[in-house]
XYZ file of C-alpha atoms in Angstrom:
771
model
C -29.300 -0.490 -67.364
C -26.306 -1.169 -69.209
C -26.332 -3.694 -72.451
C -24.634 -7.063 -72.009
C -21.836 -5.769 -74.645
C -21.266 -1.989 -73.713
C -17.913 -1.337 -74.088
C -16.439 -3.769 -76.265
C -15.734 -3.043 -80.181
C -16.567 -5.311 -83.418
C -15.220 -4.017 -86.970
C -17.881 -5.243 -89.786
C -15.574 -6.271 -93.042
C -17.794 -7.429 -96.706
C -21.450 -7.563 -97.600
C -24.178 -9.811 -97.529
C -27.191 -10.200 -94.983
C -24.305 -12.769 -93.292
C -22.033 -10.623 -91.935
C -24.554 -7.704 -91.185
C -26.923 -10.299 -89.098
C -23.903 -11.071 -86.844
C -22.904 -7.516 -86.320
C -26.554 -6.258 -85.803
C -26.510 -9.021 -82.878
C -23.408 -7.418 -81.316
C -24.306 -3.995 -81.692
C -28.378 -3.868 -80.221
C -26.796 -5.987 -77.501
C -24.178 -2.739 -77.492
C -21.637 -3.267 -78.480
C -19.735 -1.195 -81.078
C -20.030 -2.008 -83.812
C -18.767 -0.588 -87.541
C -19.293 -1.738 -90.564
C -16.787 -0.455 -92.853
C -17.530 0.127 -96.572
C -15.706 0.599 -99.527
C -16.719 4.118 -101.467
C -19.858 2.795 -103.054
C -20.965 1.213 -100.434
C -22.354 -2.411 -99.309
C -24.956 -3.607 -102.336
C -27.686 -4.092 -100.043
C -27.969 -0.354 -99.379
C -31.597 0.803 -101.098
C -32.822 -2.934 -100.083
C -34.841 -2.741 -96.846
C -32.854 -5.423 -95.714
C -30.631 -3.441 -95.242
C -32.831 -1.211 -92.392
C -33.486 -3.684 -90.497
C -29.595 -5.900 -90.522
C -27.193 -2.773 -90.000
C -29.490 -0.628 -87.283
C -27.605 -0.006 -84.478
C -24.073 0.584 -86.507
C -22.069 2.693 -87.652
C -20.629 3.114 -91.222
C -16.873 4.292 -92.234
C -15.501 4.556 -95.239
C -12.586 3.238 -96.020
C -10.963 1.510 -99.605
C -9.248 -1.138 -98.156
C -7.064 -1.432 -102.408
C -5.660 2.016 -101.058
C -2.756 2.009 -98.484
C -3.462 4.600 -96.640
C -6.825 3.797 -96.206
C -5.587 0.228 -95.084
C -3.098 1.987 -92.887
C -6.730 3.270 -90.944
C -7.562 0.125 -91.189
C -5.107 -1.001 -89.060
C -4.469 1.158 -86.552
C -8.107 0.488 -86.272
C -8.126 -3.313 -85.419
C -5.519 -3.293 -83.248
C -7.927 -1.685 -80.622
C -10.713 -3.679 -81.656
C -11.880 -7.607 -79.329
C -13.378 -8.461 -82.552
C -13.781 -8.000 -86.488
C -16.404 -9.988 -88.811
C -15.411 -10.950 -92.002
C -17.505 -11.826 -94.582
C -15.411 -11.335 -98.346
C -15.299 -13.063 -100.926
C -11.985 -15.725 -100.959
C -8.618 -14.982 -100.775
C -9.793 -11.561 -100.826
C -9.122 -10.453 -97.074
C -5.417 -12.023 -97.706
C -5.530 -9.580 -100.493
C -6.394 -6.470 -98.468
C -4.426 -7.010 -96.570
C -6.442 -7.069 -93.180
C -6.714 -11.724 -92.679
C -6.273 -12.638 -89.688
C -2.914 -13.801 -89.697
C -1.953 -9.879 -90.353
C -3.872 -8.078 -87.580
C -3.169 -11.070 -84.979
C 0.045 -10.035 -85.643
C -1.373 -6.665 -84.073
C -3.775 -7.241 -81.590
C -3.438 -11.330 -80.581
C -6.764 -9.952 -77.828
C -8.764 -10.060 -81.468
C -11.608 -12.289 -82.096
C -11.563 -12.770 -85.483
C -15.000 -14.621 -87.102
C -14.551 -14.858 -90.925
C -17.188 -16.006 -92.759
C -17.351 -18.065 -95.854
C -19.693 -19.599 -98.792
C -18.420 -22.672 -98.983
C -15.971 -24.127 -95.730
C -11.978 -23.627 -96.646
C -10.994 -26.895 -98.056
C -12.851 -28.852 -100.109
C -13.186 -28.510 -104.779
C -15.702 -26.122 -104.201
C -14.208 -23.609 -101.463
C -13.481 -20.562 -104.139
C -17.031 -20.383 -105.831
C -19.190 -17.542 -104.829
C -21.271 -18.054 -100.970
C -23.944 -16.302 -102.724
C -27.435 -17.455 -100.987
C -29.291 -18.653 -104.011
C -25.218 -21.021 -105.637
C -24.901 -22.145 -101.498
C -28.961 -23.438 -101.727
C -28.254 -25.013 -105.279
C -25.254 -26.789 -104.786
C -26.576 -28.332 -101.548
C -29.735 -29.175 -103.308
C -31.875 -27.282 -100.559
C -34.198 -26.375 -104.330
C -34.658 -30.487 -104.973
C -36.249 -30.726 -101.453
C -39.140 -28.587 -101.610
C -42.248 -29.595 -103.206
C -42.992 -26.423 -105.740
C -46.136 -25.586 -107.817
C -44.502 -27.347 -111.006
C -41.664 -30.360 -111.507
C -37.959 -29.184 -110.813
C -35.790 -27.689 -108.020
C -37.289 -24.330 -106.933
C -35.939 -20.621 -105.699
C -35.697 -20.361 -101.986
C -35.889 -16.588 -101.139
C -35.314 -16.820 -96.828
C -31.676 -16.646 -96.526
C -31.286 -19.243 -94.084
C -28.157 -20.168 -94.947
C -26.732 -16.232 -94.631
C -29.055 -16.092 -91.419
C -27.122 -19.408 -89.392
C -24.567 -18.695 -90.910
C -24.410 -14.854 -89.059
C -26.053 -16.315 -86.011
C -22.673 -18.988 -85.447
C -20.613 -15.958 -86.523
C -22.386 -14.271 -83.367
C -22.121 -16.888 -81.539
C -18.102 -17.884 -82.308
C -16.648 -14.043 -81.605
C -18.741 -14.161 -78.105
C -17.997 -17.103 -77.221
C -13.740 -16.333 -77.985
C -14.644 -13.078 -76.118
C -15.579 -14.881 -73.422
C -12.390 -16.932 -73.876
C -10.169 -14.421 -73.875
C -11.237 -13.580 -70.442
C -9.133 -16.861 -69.384
C -6.496 -17.000 -71.454
C -6.032 -13.563 -72.637
C -5.651 -13.828 -75.697
C -7.709 -13.844 -79.324
C -8.492 -16.085 -81.286
C -10.023 -16.639 -84.233
C -13.746 -18.727 -85.411
C -14.066 -20.051 -88.622
C -18.111 -20.486 -90.361
C -19.832 -20.966 -93.752
C -23.189 -20.676 -94.758
C -22.812 -24.364 -95.915
C -22.007 -25.158 -92.722
C -24.524 -23.664 -91.624
C -26.914 -25.370 -93.516
C -25.735 -28.696 -91.766
C -27.937 -27.057 -88.780
C -31.607 -27.180 -91.092
C -32.037 -30.808 -91.743
C -28.704 -32.901 -91.634
C -29.167 -36.035 -90.076
C -26.914 -38.986 -89.095
C -27.641 -40.552 -92.927
C -30.199 -42.602 -91.615
C -33.035 -40.560 -92.096
C -35.013 -37.977 -89.859
C -38.246 -36.836 -89.033
C -39.314 -36.147 -92.957
C -37.413 -38.409 -94.412
C -38.142 -41.835 -92.999
C -38.634 -44.567 -96.135
C -42.342 -45.933 -94.796
C -42.709 -49.927 -94.042
C -43.275 -52.465 -96.649
C -47.117 -51.594 -97.956
C -48.038 -48.862 -96.164
C -47.240 -45.051 -97.304
C -45.698 -42.513 -95.035
C -48.501 -39.752 -94.875
C -46.821 -36.955 -91.908
C -46.610 -34.301 -94.011
C -49.592 -34.641 -95.985
C -51.779 -34.693 -93.413
C -51.098 -34.052 -89.102
C -48.938 -30.879 -90.505
C -50.837 -30.166 -94.137
C -51.322 -26.663 -94.785
C -55.457 -27.282 -94.223
C -57.611 -24.113 -97.144
C -60.518 -22.545 -94.322
C -63.724 -20.429 -94.633
C -62.709 -17.340 -95.673
C -59.772 -17.905 -98.379
C -56.765 -18.719 -95.705
C -54.604 -20.894 -95.382
C -53.818 -23.087 -92.248
C -50.487 -24.530 -90.327
C -51.144 -27.921 -89.050
C -48.955 -29.471 -87.214
C -51.154 -32.557 -85.033
C -49.379 -35.238 -85.015
C -49.097 -35.908 -81.507
C -51.387 -38.344 -80.780
C -53.556 -36.355 -78.296
C -53.283 -33.078 -80.571
C -54.420 -36.110 -83.547
C -57.119 -37.416 -81.699
C -59.122 -33.558 -80.976
C -59.043 -32.416 -84.736
C -60.637 -35.234 -86.024
C -62.672 -34.984 -83.667
C -63.415 -32.008 -83.798
C -63.781 -32.508 -88.053
C -66.647 -34.451 -87.272
C -64.250 -37.145 -88.566
C -63.703 -39.262 -85.370
C -64.204 -42.860 -87.868
C -61.218 -42.967 -88.607
C -59.728 -43.351 -85.801
C -61.461 -47.096 -84.972
C -60.994 -47.922 -88.322
C -58.376 -50.786 -88.411
C -57.301 -50.587 -91.349
C -55.125 -46.379 -90.083
C -54.203 -48.067 -86.896
C -50.513 -46.396 -88.400
C -52.008 -43.268 -88.892
C -51.303 -40.467 -89.202
C -47.756 -41.659 -89.481
C -48.354 -45.131 -92.431
C -51.079 -45.806 -94.073
C -51.803 -48.332 -96.156
C -52.533 -46.808 -99.444
C -52.395 -43.858 -101.063
C -56.177 -44.111 -101.765
C -56.401 -44.497 -98.208
C -54.582 -40.926 -97.363
C -56.073 -39.470 -100.512
C -59.348 -39.944 -98.755
C -58.424 -38.403 -95.917
C -57.093 -35.574 -96.736
C -60.226 -34.668 -98.831
C -62.298 -35.246 -96.388
C -59.502 -33.206 -94.096
C -59.703 -29.985 -96.120
C -63.314 -30.294 -96.646
C -64.038 -30.374 -93.247
C -61.380 -27.138 -92.516
C -63.209 -25.387 -95.008
C -66.000 -24.981 -93.146
C -65.253 -22.514 -90.663
C -62.566 -19.096 -91.174
C -58.860 -19.301 -90.075
C -59.924 -16.901 -87.238
C -63.244 -19.900 -85.789
C -61.112 -22.088 -86.016
C -57.730 -20.502 -84.109
C -60.457 -20.009 -81.514
C -61.051 -24.026 -81.222
C -58.122 -24.935 -81.438
C -56.600 -22.307 -78.764
C -59.438 -23.777 -76.709
C -59.005 -26.867 -77.286
C -55.409 -27.672 -77.504
C -54.808 -28.485 -81.154
C -52.319 -27.804 -82.795
C -52.415 -25.517 -86.177
C -51.396 -21.786 -87.147
C -52.766 -19.152 -89.637
C -50.275 -18.203 -92.213
C -49.294 -14.885 -92.010
C -47.376 -12.636 -93.775
C -44.430 -11.627 -92.350
C -45.434 -7.127 -91.895
C -48.957 -9.156 -90.983
C -46.762 -10.945 -86.701
C -45.808 -7.674 -86.438
C -49.288 -6.198 -86.064
C -50.493 -9.228 -84.180
C -50.791 -9.784 -80.414
C -47.272 -12.605 -80.774
C -45.620 -10.093 -81.300
C -46.663 -6.999 -79.144
C -47.043 -8.219 -75.871
C -44.496 -9.698 -76.192
C -42.143 -6.353 -76.762
C -41.313 -7.490 -80.154
C -42.294 -4.943 -82.935
C -39.946 -1.965 -82.825
C -40.409 2.013 -84.292
C -38.268 2.957 -86.555
C -37.054 6.279 -88.369
C -35.217 4.806 -91.101
C -32.733 7.674 -92.266
C -33.703 5.464 -96.460
C -37.193 4.669 -95.872
C -38.603 6.968 -93.474
C -41.066 5.531 -90.265
C -40.583 1.847 -90.244
C -42.106 -1.149 -87.929
C -39.954 -3.640 -87.406
C -38.674 -6.904 -85.929
C -37.691 -6.380 -82.626
C -34.983 -7.574 -80.274
C -33.664 -10.180 -79.965
C -33.982 -11.788 -76.788
C -35.591 -10.070 -74.000
C -32.917 -10.007 -70.454
C -33.733 -8.883 -67.336
C -30.692 -6.481 -65.901
C -29.016 -5.918 -69.796
C -32.114 -5.277 -71.913
C -31.151 -5.185 -75.932
C -31.310 -1.584 -77.802
C -33.152 -1.757 -81.344
C -31.868 1.310 -83.296
C -30.402 4.361 -84.004
C -31.319 3.527 -87.234
C -29.284 2.020 -90.546
C -26.804 4.484 -90.839
C -25.647 6.718 -94.165
C -22.603 5.585 -95.828
C -19.771 7.334 -93.868
C -21.528 9.010 -91.910
C -19.231 7.925 -89.316
C -16.276 7.761 -90.207
C -14.763 11.569 -89.108
C -16.447 10.051 -85.129
C -14.562 7.097 -85.817
C -10.987 7.249 -86.128
C -11.058 10.628 -83.677
C -12.756 8.211 -80.794
C -10.782 4.689 -81.994
C -7.524 6.630 -82.538
C -7.424 8.999 -79.382
C -7.021 5.431 -77.441
C -4.922 3.579 -76.124
C -3.800 0.939 -79.083
C -4.242 -2.786 -76.498
C -6.701 -3.440 -74.485
C -7.394 -4.154 -70.768
C -5.227 -6.622 -69.318
C -7.180 -10.183 -68.888
C -8.681 -11.294 -66.146
C -5.311 -13.901 -66.168
C -2.534 -14.753 -69.111
C -3.451 -18.797 -69.179
C -2.025 -20.478 -72.178
C -4.580 -22.957 -72.991
C -5.114 -25.527 -76.175
C -9.331 -25.419 -74.362
C -11.984 -24.177 -76.077
C -13.363 -20.559 -75.544
C -16.624 -22.152 -72.968
C -14.667 -24.543 -71.867
C -16.127 -23.320 -68.294
C -19.366 -22.622 -69.101
C -21.500 -24.773 -67.799
C -25.447 -25.671 -68.959
C -28.011 -27.107 -67.646
C -30.581 -28.113 -70.227
C -33.796 -29.271 -69.212
C -35.350 -28.659 -72.383
C -38.189 -31.292 -75.097
C -37.495 -31.826 -78.048
C -35.548 -29.952 -80.676
C -35.509 -25.564 -80.939
C -34.216 -25.418 -77.176
C -31.512 -28.548 -76.499
C -30.080 -27.352 -80.352
C -29.497 -23.834 -78.651
C -26.765 -25.825 -76.057
C -25.065 -28.367 -78.749
C -24.376 -25.629 -80.251
C -22.891 -24.019 -76.898
C -21.615 -27.505 -76.621
C -18.763 -26.342 -79.794
C -17.562 -23.965 -78.288
C -16.285 -26.002 -75.462
C -19.532 -25.177 -72.777
C -20.372 -28.306 -70.550
C -24.249 -29.680 -71.365
C -25.122 -31.597 -68.154
C -29.161 -33.035 -69.837
C -31.460 -33.158 -66.911
C -34.102 -35.706 -67.922
C -36.808 -37.445 -66.712
C -36.881 -40.779 -66.290
C -39.052 -40.841 -70.129
C -35.673 -39.198 -71.378
C -36.896 -36.531 -73.636
C -39.598 -36.823 -75.716
C -37.602 -36.333 -79.057
C -35.437 -39.817 -78.163
C -38.487 -41.437 -78.780
C -40.361 -39.327 -81.752
C -36.941 -38.586 -83.284
C -34.766 -40.916 -83.311
C -32.143 -39.305 -85.943
C -32.471 -35.722 -84.965
C -32.169 -37.096 -81.622
C -28.618 -38.367 -82.390
C -27.977 -35.212 -84.027
C -29.439 -32.224 -81.398
C -27.488 -34.301 -78.492
C -23.886 -34.687 -79.270
C -21.737 -33.885 -76.885
C -24.691 -33.883 -73.551
C -24.218 -35.442 -70.237
C -27.469 -37.334 -68.916
C -28.984 -37.487 -65.668
C -31.735 -38.753 -64.970
C -34.095 -36.711 -62.132
C -37.791 -37.971 -60.864
C -38.055 -33.251 -61.017
C -42.014 -34.869 -59.130
C -39.930 -36.283 -56.007
C -38.592 -33.783 -53.566
C -35.105 -34.804 -54.164
C -34.305 -35.105 -57.219
C -35.509 -31.270 -57.163
C -33.179 -31.284 -54.220
C -30.565 -32.309 -56.879
C -31.876 -29.768 -59.700
C -30.974 -26.979 -56.895
C -27.370 -28.098 -56.364
C -26.682 -28.483 -60.379
C -27.907 -24.789 -60.759
C -25.685 -23.765 -58.033
C -22.886 -24.719 -59.750
C -23.877 -24.257 -63.043
C -24.363 -20.493 -65.474
C -27.133 -21.189 -67.756
C -30.175 -22.677 -67.321
C -32.589 -23.636 -69.917
C -35.651 -24.820 -71.015
C -38.832 -24.172 -72.876
C -41.508 -25.483 -71.165
C -44.667 -23.372 -71.634
C -46.448 -21.161 -68.832
C -47.128 -22.900 -65.986
C -45.240 -25.761 -66.617
C -41.870 -24.426 -64.169
C -43.839 -23.736 -60.800
C -44.709 -26.724 -61.048
C -42.389 -28.650 -61.030
C -40.207 -25.696 -58.718
C -37.299 -24.605 -61.658
C -39.213 -21.275 -62.192
C -37.470 -18.275 -62.940
C -36.981 -16.628 -59.384
C -36.807 -19.332 -57.296
C -34.119 -20.945 -59.670
C -31.691 -17.266 -59.231
C -32.817 -17.842 -55.950
C -30.675 -20.505 -55.637
C -27.460 -18.686 -57.966
C -28.253 -15.296 -58.379
C -24.817 -15.022 -60.581
C -27.241 -17.382 -63.189
C -28.341 -16.248 -66.732
C -32.149 -18.299 -66.733
C -32.884 -18.880 -70.607
C -36.792 -19.242 -70.988
C -36.610 -20.876 -74.966
C -40.051 -20.317 -75.837
C -42.277 -20.428 -78.913
C -44.653 -17.939 -78.646
C -43.418 -16.031 -75.074
C -44.394 -16.386 -72.249
C -47.942 -13.015 -72.603
C -49.992 -12.788 -75.475
C -53.739 -15.019 -76.129
C -51.474 -17.660 -77.496
C -48.778 -17.979 -74.313
C -50.026 -21.068 -73.039
C -50.569 -22.984 -76.906
C -48.146 -25.382 -78.132
C -45.791 -24.384 -80.711
C -44.071 -26.761 -83.215
C -41.064 -26.596 -85.696
C -43.600 -25.460 -88.209
C -45.689 -22.822 -86.362
C -42.635 -19.786 -86.355
C -42.894 -20.661 -90.553
C -46.535 -20.180 -90.406
C -47.491 -17.068 -87.992
C -43.890 -15.353 -88.933
C -44.228 -15.288 -92.789
C -42.259 -18.098 -93.842
C -44.565 -19.488 -95.666
C -46.425 -16.453 -97.636
C -42.100 -15.766 -98.726
C -41.529 -18.995 -100.293
C -44.506 -20.045 -101.739
C -44.304 -17.357 -104.953
C -46.049 -14.753 -106.107
C -49.895 -15.637 -104.814
C -49.644 -19.060 -104.577
C -51.086 -21.284 -101.130
C -48.236 -20.703 -98.816
C -45.981 -23.124 -98.349
C -45.281 -25.378 -94.755
C -40.547 -25.507 -94.856
C -39.728 -26.706 -91.549
C -37.260 -24.640 -90.358
C -38.211 -22.994 -87.684
C -36.578 -25.352 -84.586
C -32.715 -25.131 -85.694
C -34.239 -21.180 -86.930
C -34.163 -21.402 -82.938
C -32.318 -22.997 -81.670
C -29.580 -20.549 -83.774
C -30.845 -17.485 -82.041
C -30.763 -18.707 -78.733
C -27.449 -19.862 -78.558
C -26.646 -16.198 -79.523
C -28.678 -14.780 -76.964
C -27.426 -16.773 -74.667
C -24.259 -15.591 -75.309
C -24.516 -11.673 -75.378
C -26.823 -12.220 -71.521
C -23.908 -14.556 -70.203
C -21.176 -12.200 -70.537
C -23.484 -9.183 -69.165
C -24.011 -11.570 -65.990
C -19.803 -11.997 -66.096
C -19.226 -8.591 -66.446
C -21.754 -7.717 -64.017
C -21.797 -9.976 -61.925
C -25.484 -10.261 -61.228
C -28.086 -13.162 -62.860
C -30.716 -12.479 -65.180
C -33.772 -13.664 -66.165
C -33.599 -14.011 -70.804
C -37.135 -14.597 -73.368
C -35.857 -15.845 -76.351
C -39.013 -16.930 -79.064
C -39.295 -18.962 -82.129
C -41.434 -16.788 -83.726
C -39.489 -13.859 -83.342
C -36.006 -16.145 -84.666
C -38.112 -16.732 -87.716
C -38.734 -12.783 -88.282
C -35.521 -12.419 -88.790
C -34.846 -13.998 -90.639
C -37.835 -13.238 -93.057
C -36.995 -9.780 -92.103
C -36.503 -7.896 -94.946
C -40.127 -8.663 -95.892
C -41.379 -7.514 -92.546
C -40.418 -4.177 -92.429
C -42.879 -1.968 -92.641
C -42.733 1.232 -94.497
C -43.586 3.593 -97.865
C -40.464 3.075 -99.443
C -39.046 0.186 -102.306
C -40.651 -3.269 -101.892
C -38.266 -6.396 -100.591
C -38.316 -8.475 -104.043
C -41.295 -11.176 -104.747
C -40.643 -14.846 -106.497
C -42.705 -14.828 -109.204
C -45.641 -18.188 -109.683
C -43.467 -20.050 -111.182
C -40.504 -19.707 -108.090
C -38.612 -19.757 -110.761
C -36.513 -16.903 -108.826
C -37.138 -12.713 -108.323
C -36.045 -11.393 -111.621
C -33.633 -12.445 -114.468
C -30.610 -12.493 -113.186
C -31.312 -14.343 -110.014
C -33.402 -16.765 -111.380
C -33.416 -20.498 -112.288
C -33.461 -21.582 -116.160
C -34.078 -24.979 -117.814
C -31.441 -25.880 -120.176
C -31.282 -28.672 -121.907
C -30.592 -31.094 -120.113
C -31.929 -30.359 -116.397
C -32.142 -27.055 -114.219
C -28.783 -23.920 -113.878
C -29.441 -20.733 -111.242
C -27.818 -17.509 -111.672
C -27.070 -15.736 -108.269
C -26.088 -11.802 -109.848
C -25.501 -8.996 -108.049
C -23.360 -6.844 -109.566
C -22.865 -4.807 -112.661
C -19.347 -6.985 -113.189
C -21.044 -10.232 -112.974
C -23.842 -9.214 -115.324
C -21.310 -8.235 -117.928
C -19.103 -11.174 -117.699
C -22.521 -13.228 -118.259
C -23.321 -10.740 -121.921
C -19.975 -11.514 -122.855
C -20.333 -15.511 -122.711
C -23.423 -15.097 -124.095
C -22.298 -12.664 -126.543
C -25.705 -10.521 -125.893
C -26.156 -7.440 -124.169
C -27.779 -7.436 -120.767
C -29.310 -3.894 -119.105
C -28.653 -2.950 -115.988
C -32.826 -3.250 -115.437
C -34.190 -6.920 -115.151
C -36.874 -6.981 -117.308
C -39.070 -9.734 -117.719
C -38.023 -9.793 -122.160
C -34.139 -10.014 -120.475
C -34.950 -13.459 -118.474
C -37.253 -14.381 -121.966
C -33.961 -13.914 -123.793
C -31.484 -14.908 -121.268
C -34.492 -18.242 -121.678
C -33.957 -19.179 -124.932
C -29.943 -18.881 -124.748
C -29.009 -21.098 -122.030
C -32.184 -23.811 -122.247
C -29.556 -24.599 -125.366
C -26.851 -26.428 -123.567
C -26.496 -28.483 -120.516
C -26.498 -27.205 -116.815
C -22.915 -28.711 -116.120
C -21.765 -26.801 -119.780
C -22.958 -23.717 -119.376
C -21.924 -23.942 -114.907
C -18.688 -25.038 -116.023
C -18.380 -21.648 -118.909
C -20.166 -19.488 -115.985
C -17.659 -19.827 -113.408
C -14.622 -19.383 -115.494
C -16.241 -16.042 -116.350
C -16.791 -14.571 -112.758
C -21.313 -15.473 -113.534
C -22.452 -16.606 -109.885
C -24.014 -20.037 -111.383
C -24.240 -23.811 -110.823
C -26.545 -26.605 -111.361
C -29.483 -26.613 -109.134
C -31.081 -30.020 -110.082
C -28.164 -32.408 -109.007
C -29.680 -34.397 -106.094
C -30.960 -33.978 -103.415
C -30.263 -32.111 -99.277
C -29.983 -34.769 -97.481
C -28.139 -37.107 -99.961
C -25.230 -33.904 -100.943
C -24.867 -32.707 -98.109
C -23.527 -35.767 -96.183
C -22.458 -37.545 -99.507
C -20.914 -35.307 -101.578
C -17.027 -35.451 -101.443
C -17.163 -31.948 -101.305
C -19.465 -32.201 -97.351
C -16.650 -33.991 -95.858
C -13.420 -31.961 -96.753
C -14.581 -29.433 -95.485
C -16.518 -30.960 -92.608
C -19.412 -30.114 -92.891
C -19.781 -33.789 -92.992
C -17.782 -35.845 -89.642
C -17.139 -39.904 -89.654
C -19.136 -40.878 -86.325
C -20.377 -43.603 -84.164
C -22.773 -43.864 -82.352
C -24.222 -47.036 -80.578
C -27.697 -48.694 -82.612
C -26.317 -46.900 -84.860
C -22.752 -47.707 -85.629
C -20.532 -46.202 -88.246
C -22.592 -43.211 -89.989
C -21.789 -39.694 -91.329
C -23.445 -37.066 -89.627
C -22.992 -32.909 -89.295
C -19.883 -31.913 -88.676
C -19.181 -28.921 -86.123
C -20.289 -25.990 -87.577
C -17.770 -23.500 -86.299
C -14.444 -23.951 -85.319
C -12.496 -23.048 -83.855
C -8.118 -21.789 -83.714
C -7.780 -22.370 -79.845
C -9.130 -26.809 -80.938
C -11.557 -28.627 -82.385
C -14.840 -29.551 -80.891
C -14.794 -33.330 -80.265
C -17.188 -35.301 -82.122
C -18.909 -36.682 -79.226
C -21.650 -39.126 -80.030
C -25.780 -38.804 -78.026
C -25.347 -41.815 -75.289
C -28.074 -43.588 -73.744
C -30.343 -41.881 -71.043
C -28.822 -41.187 -67.324
C -25.856 -42.507 -68.313
C -24.385 -39.260 -66.571
C -26.062 -39.915 -63.586
C -23.605 -41.523 -61.481
C -20.175 -39.329 -62.132
C -22.687 -36.920 -61.583
C -24.214 -37.170 -58.031
C -20.482 -38.673 -57.434
C -19.255 -35.050 -57.994
C -22.038 -34.072 -55.775
C -19.913 -35.857 -52.645
C -22.544 -38.561 -52.701
C -21.738 -42.237 -52.735
C -22.198 -45.438 -53.981
C -24.476 -46.402 -51.821
C -26.470 -43.107 -51.596
C -26.616 -43.534 -55.451
C -27.942 -46.850 -54.919
C -30.407 -46.431 -52.868
C -31.930 -43.287 -55.755
C -31.391 -45.354 -58.272
C -33.826 -47.730 -56.627
C -36.411 -45.107 -55.353
C -36.837 -44.494 -58.552
C -35.991 -40.678 -58.393
C -33.067 -41.026 -61.184
C -33.744 -44.328 -62.793
C -34.291 -44.369 -66.612
C -38.033 -45.729 -67.992
C -37.510 -46.893 -71.455
C -35.086 -47.134 -74.063
C -32.136 -44.314 -74.083
C -31.301 -44.227 -77.718
C -33.123 -46.985 -79.707
C -31.891 -48.399 -83.058
């Protein structure tokens, strides 16, 4: 079978996880991705992450500071379909490989640029490293750690997100080029990617809602607690929904808590800290009566939300990984025999190809120069050339039938690129409308809501008529539910054989937990993020980024899938899993091999080592994120200290003594001026910083919008910027608001539309967006 992106040629420029992940997504779906490296090679070479994030690519050494090599690169760019560029600010322009230069050579080129902090605002020139972005955004102060103060955040969710967004944007540009005949530039940043994770309207979200007067907010401490078990392991609970919570307490023989009138609002709100603490102690004592495996047997049998904490390497051996074909054995050129996370998505007609292994430095230089330069300069003619200011996915229609966050937000990301998203909801609406008000506002912007009771023949028939005109059908129902509703893959594809049918699952369609309910915390525990984030030998932590991580991955997988459908004229099935998406983010720790180990955050959650670490100053905290020799040397010059290449514990002690002598702000100013990646790490919290910092507003990470029930408010801005036009700032509108207009498009008159409403087929029940 042909791969999704077969025939596409892409050049990758720059170091770091973002460019690496973007290129990997394209390479494993069939594009020829050439990683262009300087003679000294990528700074990540030798690290386990390189073996994962650069597999299936080719390496060509070209020194862009050399005129001859730059000319060779420009000749490659004349023949390329896409470029991924993740240089530091102004580097691409200095080398003469910026978008404007390349566009003059090849106006069909799609150029995806990744920055650290965006392209405008006072922070735009700061080093775009993961920990610098985490500190500036306030992410380091968001999580509870083992000590007071900010905590080091190892999982590169900003880089992962930016990589997925760059892949989505580049593939969207390729799609749009088929209509317009022209390429374009797309930009995203690590900071824009972070806005995907926790940022909502500024009125709070499910983890930040202020409690009612006289009450204590206990959601994260009870139904989402990290519970110890008899065998010394831990389970990440996820039993907030009433039926899960009730079954859990019944299994713990704590049913009396359900009848206590003082706890009528539990598990969300509690009458006092004392009652909350008593309940936590009783539940933890009950959980310690059985092993993790025994609890998981109970939870699976009785449909109670809870997941075991595994390490990233343990996940690769788990049936939910192996049974869903996500474990991949690769003979790596650096590390030998390895086991790695497998494909991002499973396609029925255009399967991904994981491997060959990450290339040696310059392994394909001669091959690429010979093969590429022997082909004509211009890419083949587009289907038609139509000058347009439309976003690239303007002719794509997505039917979003999913619930809650991970699955629907994937469609929202594609709506940013211009796709028309029709959200199909039952009469009571997506449960996310009722449970996560402001999160729902974020995840459903730019969609058209139609109410259809799929349990009625007429409702199902209307959905089928929408299927006939759609490009993508997206859902996240557990196995068995689509068949009962009549929206399973075979039925839907029989209606529209050219459609991409997407099952955005948590666990996958096979394996012992395929029928288990999945939650935002499930992949955090099972795929290993909770262990990685916790620090050496500490209990695992709940880090709630499983939903947005999965949404980003699903959006990228959908883009590869629809490009394959367009190229072949054949529809297909696609399955993504939340577990796989998170495993990609923790790939550095997940790879099984016998080589150098991935860095581990120390027990105090200060950092990896002396040069990537949090330090306490005389008035707060500073983080260093030093990767390059010249940065280390500059650090030594500012501190008037000899700093060896190896970051020993003694070096950390020495730096701690020096940095304690002045303020975090003063150190930041001096170190940044000298070219040392360093910044304050405790200036504000994540939600406040992401919404209200001047830089966030100037660079478009936060935008002011209007929303029924909320009025004027600040929310996350579009995560991708396309040169073809801005993404409209559309609100999330009420349940069923587009029903009549969509039915009219299907040819129904006002009388028929009114009848369907009166008989309940299309009538919403309850509130669309509660205020």
